[in-house]
Structure formats: C-alpha cells, structure tokens
mmCIF file of C-alpha atoms in Angstrom:
data_model
loop_
_atom_site.group_PDB
_atom_site.id
_atom_site.type_symbol
_atom_site.label_atom_id
_atom_site.label_comp_id
_atom_site.label_asym_id
_atom_site.label_seq_id
_atom_site.Cartn_x
_atom_site.Cartn_y
_atom_site.Cartn_z
ATOM 1 C CA UNK A 1 16.850 -0.768 46.515
ATOM 2 C CA UNK A 2 16.678 2.842 46.244
ATOM 3 C CA UNK A 3 19.088 5.714 44.775
ATOM 4 C CA UNK A 4 22.340 4.745 43.505
ATOM 5 C CA UNK A 5 21.870 0.988 43.809
ATOM 6 C CA UNK A 6 18.765 0.962 41.703
ATOM 7 C CA UNK A 7 20.230 3.132 39.087
ATOM 8 C CA UNK A 8 23.511 1.312 39.024
ATOM 9 C CA UNK A 9 21.633 -1.908 38.782
ATOM 10 C CA UNK A 10 19.850 -0.401 35.941
ATOM 11 C CA UNK A 11 22.667 1.424 34.010
ATOM 12 C CA UNK A 12 25.847 0.057 35.155
ATOM 13 C CA UNK A 13 26.599 -2.360 32.403
ATOM 14 C CA UNK A 14 25.652 0.038 29.718
ATOM 15 C CA UNK A 15 27.799 2.917 31.037
ATOM 16 C CA UNK A 16 30.671 0.494 31.140
ATOM 17 C CA UNK A 17 30.109 -0.716 27.761
ATOM 18 C CA UNK A 18 30.000 2.747 26.372
ATOM 19 C CA UNK A 19 33.064 3.597 27.914
ATOM 20 C CA UNK A 20 34.701 0.465 26.435
ATOM 21 C CA UNK A 21 33.321 1.298 23.202
ATOM 22 C CA UNK A 22 34.506 4.737 22.958
ATOM 23 C CA UNK A 23 38.111 3.806 24.308
ATOM 24 C CA UNK A 24 38.083 1.319 21.471
ATOM 25 C CA UNK A 25 36.939 3.380 18.811
ATOM 26 C CA UNK A 26 39.514 6.254 20.075
ATOM 27 C CA UNK A 27 42.189 3.647 20.114
ATOM 28 C CA UNK A 28 41.332 2.831 16.336
ATOM 29 C CA UNK A 29 40.865 6.627 15.364
ATOM 30 C CA UNK A 30 44.283 7.298 16.656
ATOM 31 C CA UNK A 31 46.086 4.333 14.613
ATOM 32 C CA UNK A 32 43.956 4.083 11.606
ATOM 33 C CA UNK A 33 43.019 7.590 10.896
ATOM 34 C CA UNK A 34 45.457 9.413 12.469
ATOM 35 C CA UNK A 35 48.252 7.007 11.403
ATOM 36 C CA UNK A 36 49.679 6.654 15.020
ATOM 37 C CA UNK A 37 51.858 3.579 15.341
ATOM 38 C CA UNK A 38 50.817 1.453 18.599
ATOM 39 C CA UNK A 39 53.837 0.678 20.839
ATOM 40 C CA UNK A 40 53.945 -2.681 22.462
ATOM 41 C CA UNK A 41 52.535 -1.602 25.714
ATOM 42 C CA UNK A 42 49.499 0.084 23.591
ATOM 43 C CA UNK A 43 49.056 -3.208 22.018
ATOM 44 C CA UNK A 44 48.568 -4.753 25.460
ATOM 45 C CA UNK A 45 46.077 -2.432 26.621
ATOM 46 C CA UNK A 46 44.375 -2.878 23.362
ATOM 47 C CA UNK A 47 44.285 -6.449 23.906
ATOM 48 C CA UNK A 48 42.641 -6.077 27.280
ATOM 49 C CA UNK A 49 40.244 -3.161 26.192
ATOM 50 C CA UNK A 50 38.802 -4.651 22.751
ATOM 51 C CA UNK A 51 37.200 -7.735 24.524
ATOM 52 C CA UNK A 52 35.309 -5.517 27.086
ATOM 53 C CA UNK A 53 33.229 -4.257 24.225
ATOM 54 C CA UNK A 54 31.885 -7.481 23.407
ATOM 55 C CA UNK A 55 31.730 -8.950 27.281
ATOM 56 C CA UNK A 56 30.320 -5.850 28.303
ATOM 57 C CA UNK A 57 27.773 -5.676 25.090
ATOM 58 C CA UNK A 58 26.359 -8.934 25.758
ATOM 59 C CA UNK A 59 26.084 -8.594 29.786
ATOM 60 C CA UNK A 60 24.196 -5.337 29.054
ATOM 61 C CA UNK A 61 21.640 -6.806 26.515
ATOM 62 C CA UNK A 62 21.136 -10.069 28.862
ATOM 63 C CA UNK A 63 21.225 -8.112 32.268
ATOM 64 C CA UNK A 64 23.839 -10.591 33.309
ATOM 65 C CA UNK A 65 25.807 -8.832 36.349
ATOM 66 C CA UNK A 66 27.853 -12.142 36.732
ATOM 67 C CA UNK A 67 30.034 -11.350 33.948
ATOM 68 C CA UNK A 68 31.650 -8.514 36.202
ATOM 69 C CA UNK A 69 33.853 -11.398 37.644
ATOM 70 C CA UNK A 70 35.249 -11.942 33.902
ATOM 71 C CA UNK A 71 35.472 -7.831 33.236
ATOM 72 C CA UNK A 72 37.395 -6.688 36.489
ATOM 73 C CA UNK A 73 40.651 -8.915 35.618
ATOM 74 C CA UNK A 74 41.096 -7.331 32.541
ATOM 75 C CA UNK A 75 40.205 -3.563 33.595
ATOM 76 C CA UNK A 76 42.807 -4.007 36.783
ATOM 77 C CA UNK A 77 45.489 -5.426 34.425
ATOM 78 C CA UNK A 78 44.455 -2.463 31.762
ATOM 79 C CA UNK A 79 44.798 0.190 34.234
ATOM 80 C CA UNK A 80 48.095 -1.304 35.535
ATOM 81 C CA UNK A 81 49.897 -1.105 32.535
ATOM 82 C CA UNK A 82 48.273 2.013 31.495
ATOM 83 C CA UNK A 83 50.103 3.313 34.873
ATOM 84 C CA UNK A 84 53.482 1.640 33.960
ATOM 85 C CA UNK A 85 53.261 3.359 30.198
ATOM 86 C CA UNK A 86 52.316 6.899 31.708
ATOM 87 C CA UNK A 87 55.232 6.697 34.347
ATOM 88 C CA UNK A 88 57.663 5.436 31.489
ATOM 89 C CA UNK A 89 56.663 8.388 29.267
ATOM 90 C CA UNK A 90 57.085 10.576 32.194
ATOM 91 C CA UNK A 91 60.605 9.336 32.505
ATOM 92 C CA UNK A 92 60.476 7.270 35.752
ATOM 93 C CA UNK A 93 61.414 3.910 33.844
ATOM 94 C CA UNK A 94 63.562 5.644 31.447
ATOM 95 C CA UNK A 95 65.667 2.893 30.631
ATOM 96 C CA UNK A 96 63.067 0.514 30.002
ATOM 97 C CA UNK A 97 61.729 2.488 26.938
ATOM 98 C CA UNK A 98 64.385 1.738 24.603
ATOM 99 C CA UNK A 99 63.458 -2.030 24.816
ATOM 100 C CA UNK A 100 59.838 -1.782 24.137
ATOM 101 C CA UNK A 101 59.817 -2.653 20.630
ATOM 102 C CA UNK A 102 60.022 -1.222 17.107
ATOM 103 C CA UNK A 103 58.241 2.138 18.309
ATOM 104 C CA UNK A 104 59.277 3.350 21.469
ATOM 105 C CA UNK A 105 56.788 3.200 24.458
ATOM 106 C CA UNK A 106 57.851 6.975 25.795
ATOM 107 C CA UNK A 107 56.854 8.589 22.650
ATOM 108 C CA UNK A 108 53.875 11.275 23.205
ATOM 109 C CA UNK A 109 52.093 11.126 20.087
ATOM 110 C CA UNK A 110 49.786 13.714 21.732
ATOM 111 C CA UNK A 111 50.027 15.617 24.858
ATOM 112 C CA UNK A 112 46.606 17.720 25.451
ATOM 113 C CA UNK A 113 47.125 20.192 28.443
ATOM 114 C CA UNK A 114 50.426 19.040 29.224
ATOM 115 C CA UNK A 115 49.312 15.590 30.836
ATOM 116 C CA UNK A 116 46.876 13.766 28.663
ATOM 117 C CA UNK A 117 48.538 11.036 26.624
ATOM 118 C CA UNK A 118 47.111 8.258 24.837
ATOM 119 C CA UNK A 119 48.132 5.873 27.859
ATOM 120 C CA UNK A 120 46.484 8.396 30.042
ATOM 121 C CA UNK A 121 42.862 8.000 28.065
ATOM 122 C CA UNK A 122 43.251 4.175 28.360
ATOM 123 C CA UNK A 123 44.353 4.054 31.733
ATOM 124 C CA UNK A 124 41.061 6.524 32.909
ATOM 125 C CA UNK A 125 38.707 4.194 30.567
ATOM 126 C CA UNK A 126 40.062 1.487 32.419
ATOM 127 C CA UNK A 127 39.960 3.029 36.213
ATOM 128 C CA UNK A 128 36.665 4.408 35.388
ATOM 129 C CA UNK A 129 35.120 1.135 33.944
ATOM 130 C CA UNK A 130 36.673 -0.865 37.033
ATOM 131 C CA UNK A 131 34.737 2.100 39.359
ATOM 132 C CA UNK A 132 31.467 1.268 37.311
ATOM 133 C CA UNK A 133 31.727 -2.627 37.570
ATOM 134 C CA UNK A 134 32.645 -2.615 41.218
ATOM 135 C CA UNK A 135 29.185 -0.564 41.989
ATOM 136 C CA UNK A 136 27.269 -2.374 39.833
ATOM 137 C CA UNK A 137 28.529 -5.472 41.420
ATOM 138 C CA UNK A 138 27.704 -3.895 44.924
ATOM 139 C CA UNK A 139 24.151 -2.726 43.600
ATOM 140 C CA UNK A 140 23.178 -6.191 42.728
ATOM 141 C CA UNK A 141 24.519 -8.044 45.557
ATOM 142 C CA UNK A 142 21.301 -6.944 47.768
#
C-alpha cells in the first residue's frame, strides 16, 4: 500500500473529524456569538452535522474504518439539504421560502464574495467529508 491509499488510511478519519468539528464550531459561532437565528433547514443541517463530530472522533481514535457506513448517509443527506437551501436562497424555489418557519430560509445573514453563504459552507463541509470518507473506504478495502 503506497501513496494516497496509505495516507488516507492513516489520516482520512482525522481529516473528516476536523472538517466536522470546524463546521460544528462555525455553526455555533454564527448562532451563539453572532446571534444569527438558524432557519428550519439550518437546523436540519445541524442535526446531520453535529453527530459526525462524535462518530468521526470515535472512529478516528479507534481507527475504526467500518463507521464510514454510518457517516456517508448523514453527509449525503446533509449535502442534499444544503444544495436545496442554496438554491432556495438563490431564488430557484422562492415560493417555498415563505413556508420554512419563523426564520425564512432565504435570508442571507452573510454573503462573502457574492456567493459564500452559511448553507454553502455547510454544503462544502458535507461534500468534503463525503469525498474523504469515500477515499478512506477505498483505501482500506485492499
């Protein structure tokens, strides 16, 4: 086993855990320190991201690559919700935004560089964790 396979086997779970941890801490920073109220879709994304910190932390410490089977459904669903949320903010599903809950889901609390929003950050984290977990799974199959 050489190259990327060895690196992913040794570090893939750590990288995934760090991505989930940064996403979780970022989410808490925006809501608790910046006082941004999360909308309904943000809550769904949190529900899918927060357990990843614990699951990936345990997998990282124990070097348990079999936990990928529990991580991938959470990350794939989280990415789907994030993509829908981004499209909602961009106006593709504008009529659905009014029924989102007490905080409208199409509100942009932040918009860095004209396209980086909170759902975009969450979606990026979900997609990166999915890719790293898939690569780790592939590296440990041999």
